[in-house]
């Protein structure tokens, strides 16, 4: 008798089939999954259906069905006994959560590019791979970065408010003057996927020069003729300073009093990466004293930013509620990639996007 294993793939279901050849008998097909229990996946929030549709035919899904983050106690209770965890950047995944999940937890998929909410050292020690979602939100975040830069530099929020408040009088050649991009120098701290996408979008505005800083030079910088320089030089020479780097222990509060003191007085600071990159007290002081001209933030620390935050009292500071990836296409793609990461590992395959 000869037994041959065949992998049959279809859009909805994948089975391991065994074709058994027995002399004198009809060929029989046996599915190795027919009697196997489905792996259990816990989803920590209401998410776009794209990822759930990928997982649902093959997994038993338990979900915190709310637009609000799952409470810590509920997360710890529900993760117990699960094979995989589908989480978001608002979920702190640490040793306590991993202990509660138990030794059968095989993998984690986070619907985010950043992963500072996950204790990666603990995951590596337990051999739990973590998938994430780079690339799919690059364009959406780059668009938002440009939009926030324009809103801040051209004082769009302040101008719109003046219309509602009755501050719009006769045309005044000196009223609501902002800073244009034409002929400017734009400094990008972290010329990764999002940084280069932002530069591509800003180039047609007539930017004179792009500077970037980071650990090393980037080949793709040549696309926008960006010059590699050190962080201090970037601060000193840039009219616009964009925070586009990942948050690490080394760059925690990278943008602080010392950094703002080195920037031009007409400089505008934009951060669409992580709130932890900025010392917000120092930023408030720099904006209040007009040490720098303005700032635009899509990320803060904490999130949500308390309504009594001093930053919200400033006309030269625009704060958005972390909507960099908030397009239907981007969020759907993030959910789908999270689902594919989890399902791939549960099948014994490599994740499409795994944190190394």
Short mmCIF file of N, CA, C and O in Angstrom, two decimals, residues 63-111:
data_model
loop_
_atom_site.label_atom_id
_atom_site.label_comp_id
_atom_site.label_asym_id
_atom_site.label_seq_id
_atom_site.Cartn_x
_atom_site.Cartn_y
_atom_site.Cartn_z
N UNK A 63 -14.40 37.20 20.68
CA UNK A 63 -14.07 38.61 20.42
C UNK A 63 -14.66 39.53 21.47
O UNK A 63 -15.80 39.34 21.92
N UNK A 64 -13.87 40.53 21.85
CA UNK A 64 -14.40 41.63 22.67
C UNK A 64 -15.10 42.57 21.69
O UNK A 64 -14.48 43.35 21.00
N UNK A 65 -16.41 42.47 21.63
CA UNK A 65 -17.19 43.15 20.60
C UNK A 65 -17.54 44.57 21.03
O UNK A 65 -18.68 44.88 21.40
N UNK A 66 -16.55 45.45 20.99
CA UNK A 66 -16.74 46.83 21.41
C UNK A 66 -15.77 47.72 20.66
O UNK A 66 -14.70 47.27 20.21
N UNK A 67 -16.12 48.99 20.50
CA UNK A 67 -15.21 49.95 19.91
C UNK A 67 -14.18 50.44 20.93
O UNK A 67 -13.20 51.09 20.56
N UNK A 68 -14.40 50.13 22.20
CA UNK A 68 -13.47 50.52 23.26
C UNK A 68 -12.50 49.37 23.56
O UNK A 68 -12.82 48.21 23.34
N UNK A 69 -11.31 49.68 24.06
CA UNK A 69 -10.34 48.63 24.38
C UNK A 69 -10.88 47.65 25.42
O UNK A 69 -11.66 48.02 26.30
N UNK A 70 -10.47 46.42 25.29
CA UNK A 70 -10.88 45.41 26.26
C UNK A 70 -10.29 45.74 27.63
O UNK A 70 -9.11 46.10 27.73
N UNK A 71 -11.08 45.69 28.68
CA UNK A 71 -10.52 45.92 30.02
C UNK A 71 -9.45 44.88 30.35
O UNK A 71 -9.51 43.74 29.90
N UNK A 72 -8.49 45.30 31.10
CA UNK A 72 -7.35 44.43 31.42
C UNK A 72 -7.81 43.10 32.03
O UNK A 72 -7.36 42.03 31.62
N UNK A 73 -8.71 43.17 32.99
CA UNK A 73 -9.17 41.95 33.66
C UNK A 73 -9.87 41.01 32.68
O UNK A 73 -9.72 39.78 32.76
N UNK A 74 -10.62 41.59 31.75
CA UNK A 74 -11.32 40.78 30.75
C UNK A 74 -10.33 40.13 29.79
O UNK A 74 -10.48 38.97 29.40
N UNK A 75 -9.30 40.87 29.39
CA UNK A 75 -8.28 40.32 28.51
C UNK A 75 -7.60 39.12 29.17
O UNK A 75 -7.44 38.07 28.54
N UNK A 76 -7.22 39.28 30.42
CA UNK A 76 -6.54 38.21 31.14
C UNK A 76 -7.44 36.98 31.28
O UNK A 76 -6.99 35.84 31.16
N UNK A 77 -8.72 37.23 31.48
CA UNK A 77 -9.66 36.11 31.63
C UNK A 77 -9.91 35.40 30.30
O UNK A 77 -9.88 34.17 30.22
N UNK A 78 -10.11 36.17 29.24
CA UNK A 78 -10.50 35.58 27.97
C UNK A 78 -9.35 34.94 27.20
O UNK A 78 -9.57 34.04 26.39
N UNK A 79 -8.13 35.39 27.44
CA UNK A 79 -7.02 34.85 26.68
C UNK A 79 -6.65 33.44 27.14
O UNK A 79 -5.95 32.70 26.42
N UNK A 80 -7.13 33.03 28.30
CA UNK A 80 -6.80 31.71 28.83
C UNK A 80 -7.25 30.60 27.88
O UNK A 80 -8.37 30.57 27.42
N UNK A 81 -6.32 29.72 27.57
CA UNK A 81 -6.64 28.57 26.73
C UNK A 81 -6.68 28.84 25.24
O UNK A 81 -7.02 27.94 24.46
N UNK A 82 -6.32 30.03 24.81
CA UNK A 82 -6.38 30.35 23.39
C UNK A 82 -5.07 29.96 22.69
O UNK A 82 -4.01 29.94 23.29
N UNK A 83 -5.20 29.65 21.41
CA UNK A 83 -4.04 29.28 20.60
C UNK A 83 -3.38 30.49 19.95
O UNK A 83 -2.21 30.44 19.60
N UNK A 84 -4.17 31.55 19.76
CA UNK A 84 -3.62 32.75 19.11
C UNK A 84 -4.33 33.98 19.65
O UNK A 84 -5.48 33.91 20.08
N UNK A 85 -3.63 35.10 19.57
CA UNK A 85 -4.16 36.37 20.06
C UNK A 85 -4.10 37.40 18.94
O UNK A 85 -3.04 37.63 18.35
N UNK A 86 -5.23 38.01 18.64
CA UNK A 86 -5.36 39.08 17.65
C UNK A 86 -5.54 40.36 18.46
O UNK A 86 -6.60 40.60 19.02
N UNK A 87 -4.49 41.20 18.54
CA UNK A 87 -4.53 42.35 19.44
C UNK A 87 -4.29 43.66 18.71
O UNK A 87 -3.99 43.68 17.50
N UNK A 88 -4.41 44.76 19.44
CA UNK A 88 -4.19 46.10 18.91
C UNK A 88 -3.15 46.81 19.77
O UNK A 88 -2.77 46.33 20.84
N UNK A 89 -2.74 48.00 19.31
CA UNK A 89 -1.68 48.72 20.04
C UNK A 89 -2.14 49.25 21.39
O UNK A 89 -1.33 49.68 22.19
N UNK A 90 -3.45 49.23 21.64
CA UNK A 90 -3.97 49.66 22.94
C UNK A 90 -3.93 48.55 23.99
O UNK A 90 -4.27 48.78 25.14
N UNK A 91 -3.54 47.36 23.59
CA UNK A 91 -3.50 46.22 24.50
C UNK A 91 -2.07 45.97 24.97
O UNK A 91 -1.17 45.75 24.16
N UNK A 92 -1.86 46.02 26.28
CA UNK A 92 -0.54 45.74 26.82
C UNK A 92 -0.37 44.23 26.97
O UNK A 92 -1.04 43.59 27.79
N UNK A 93 0.51 43.69 26.14
CA UNK A 93 0.74 42.24 26.16
C UNK A 93 2.07 41.98 26.86
O UNK A 93 3.15 42.18 26.29
N UNK A 94 1.98 41.56 28.11
CA UNK A 94 3.18 41.35 28.93
C UNK A 94 3.18 39.95 29.52
O UNK A 94 2.37 39.09 29.14
N UNK A 95 4.07 39.72 30.45
CA UNK A 95 4.20 38.38 31.05
C UNK A 95 2.91 37.94 31.72
O UNK A 95 2.55 36.75 31.66
N UNK A 96 2.19 38.86 32.35
CA UNK A 96 0.94 38.49 33.01
C UNK A 96 -0.08 37.95 32.01
O UNK A 96 -0.74 36.94 32.26
N UNK A 97 -0.20 38.61 30.88
CA UNK A 97 -1.14 38.14 29.85
C UNK A 97 -0.69 36.80 29.28
O UNK A 97 -1.50 35.89 29.09
N UNK A 98 0.61 36.67 29.02
CA UNK A 98 1.12 35.42 28.47
C UNK A 98 0.97 34.27 29.45
O UNK A 98 0.66 33.14 29.05
N UNK A 99 1.17 34.54 30.72
CA UNK A 99 0.96 33.51 31.75
C UNK A 99 -0.50 33.07 31.76
O UNK A 99 -0.81 31.88 31.89
N UNK A 100 -1.40 34.03 31.65
CA UNK A 100 -2.83 33.72 31.67
C UNK A 100 -3.24 32.93 30.44
O UNK A 100 -4.12 32.06 30.51
N UNK A 101 -2.61 33.22 29.30
CA UNK A 101 -2.94 32.49 28.08
C UNK A 101 -2.59 31.02 28.21
O UNK A 101 -3.32 30.15 27.76
N UNK A 102 -1.46 30.74 28.83
CA UNK A 102 -1.05 29.36 29.00
C UNK A 102 -0.05 28.92 27.94
O UNK A 102 0.17 29.62 26.95
N UNK A 103 0.55 27.76 28.14
CA UNK A 103 1.62 27.30 27.25
C UNK A 103 1.17 26.96 25.84
O UNK A 103 2.00 26.80 24.95
N UNK A 104 -0.14 26.81 25.63
CA UNK A 104 -0.59 26.45 24.28
C UNK A 104 -0.69 27.65 23.35
O UNK A 104 -0.94 27.50 22.17
N UNK A 105 -0.48 28.89 23.87
CA UNK A 105 -0.52 30.07 23.00
C UNK A 105 0.60 29.96 21.97
O UNK A 105 1.77 29.92 22.31
N UNK A 106 0.21 29.90 20.70
CA UNK A 106 1.18 29.63 19.64
C UNK A 106 1.71 30.90 18.97
O UNK A 106 2.85 30.93 18.52
N UNK A 107 0.87 31.93 18.86
CA UNK A 107 1.32 33.12 18.16
C UNK A 107 0.46 34.32 18.51
O UNK A 107 -0.64 34.18 19.06
N UNK A 108 0.97 35.50 18.17
CA UNK A 108 0.26 36.76 18.39
C UNK A 108 0.30 37.54 17.08
O UNK A 108 1.32 37.60 16.40
N UNK A 109 -0.82 38.14 16.73
CA UNK A 109 -0.87 39.05 15.60
C UNK A 109 -1.36 40.40 16.09
O UNK A 109 -2.43 40.48 16.70
N UNK A 110 -0.57 41.45 15.88
CA UNK A 110 -1.01 42.79 16.29
C UNK A 110 -1.39 43.59 15.05
O UNK A 110 -0.65 43.61 14.06
N UNK A 111 -2.54 44.23 15.10
CA UNK A 111 -3.03 45.03 13.98
C UNK A 111 -2.42 46.42 14.08
O UNK A 111 -3.09 47.41 14.32
#
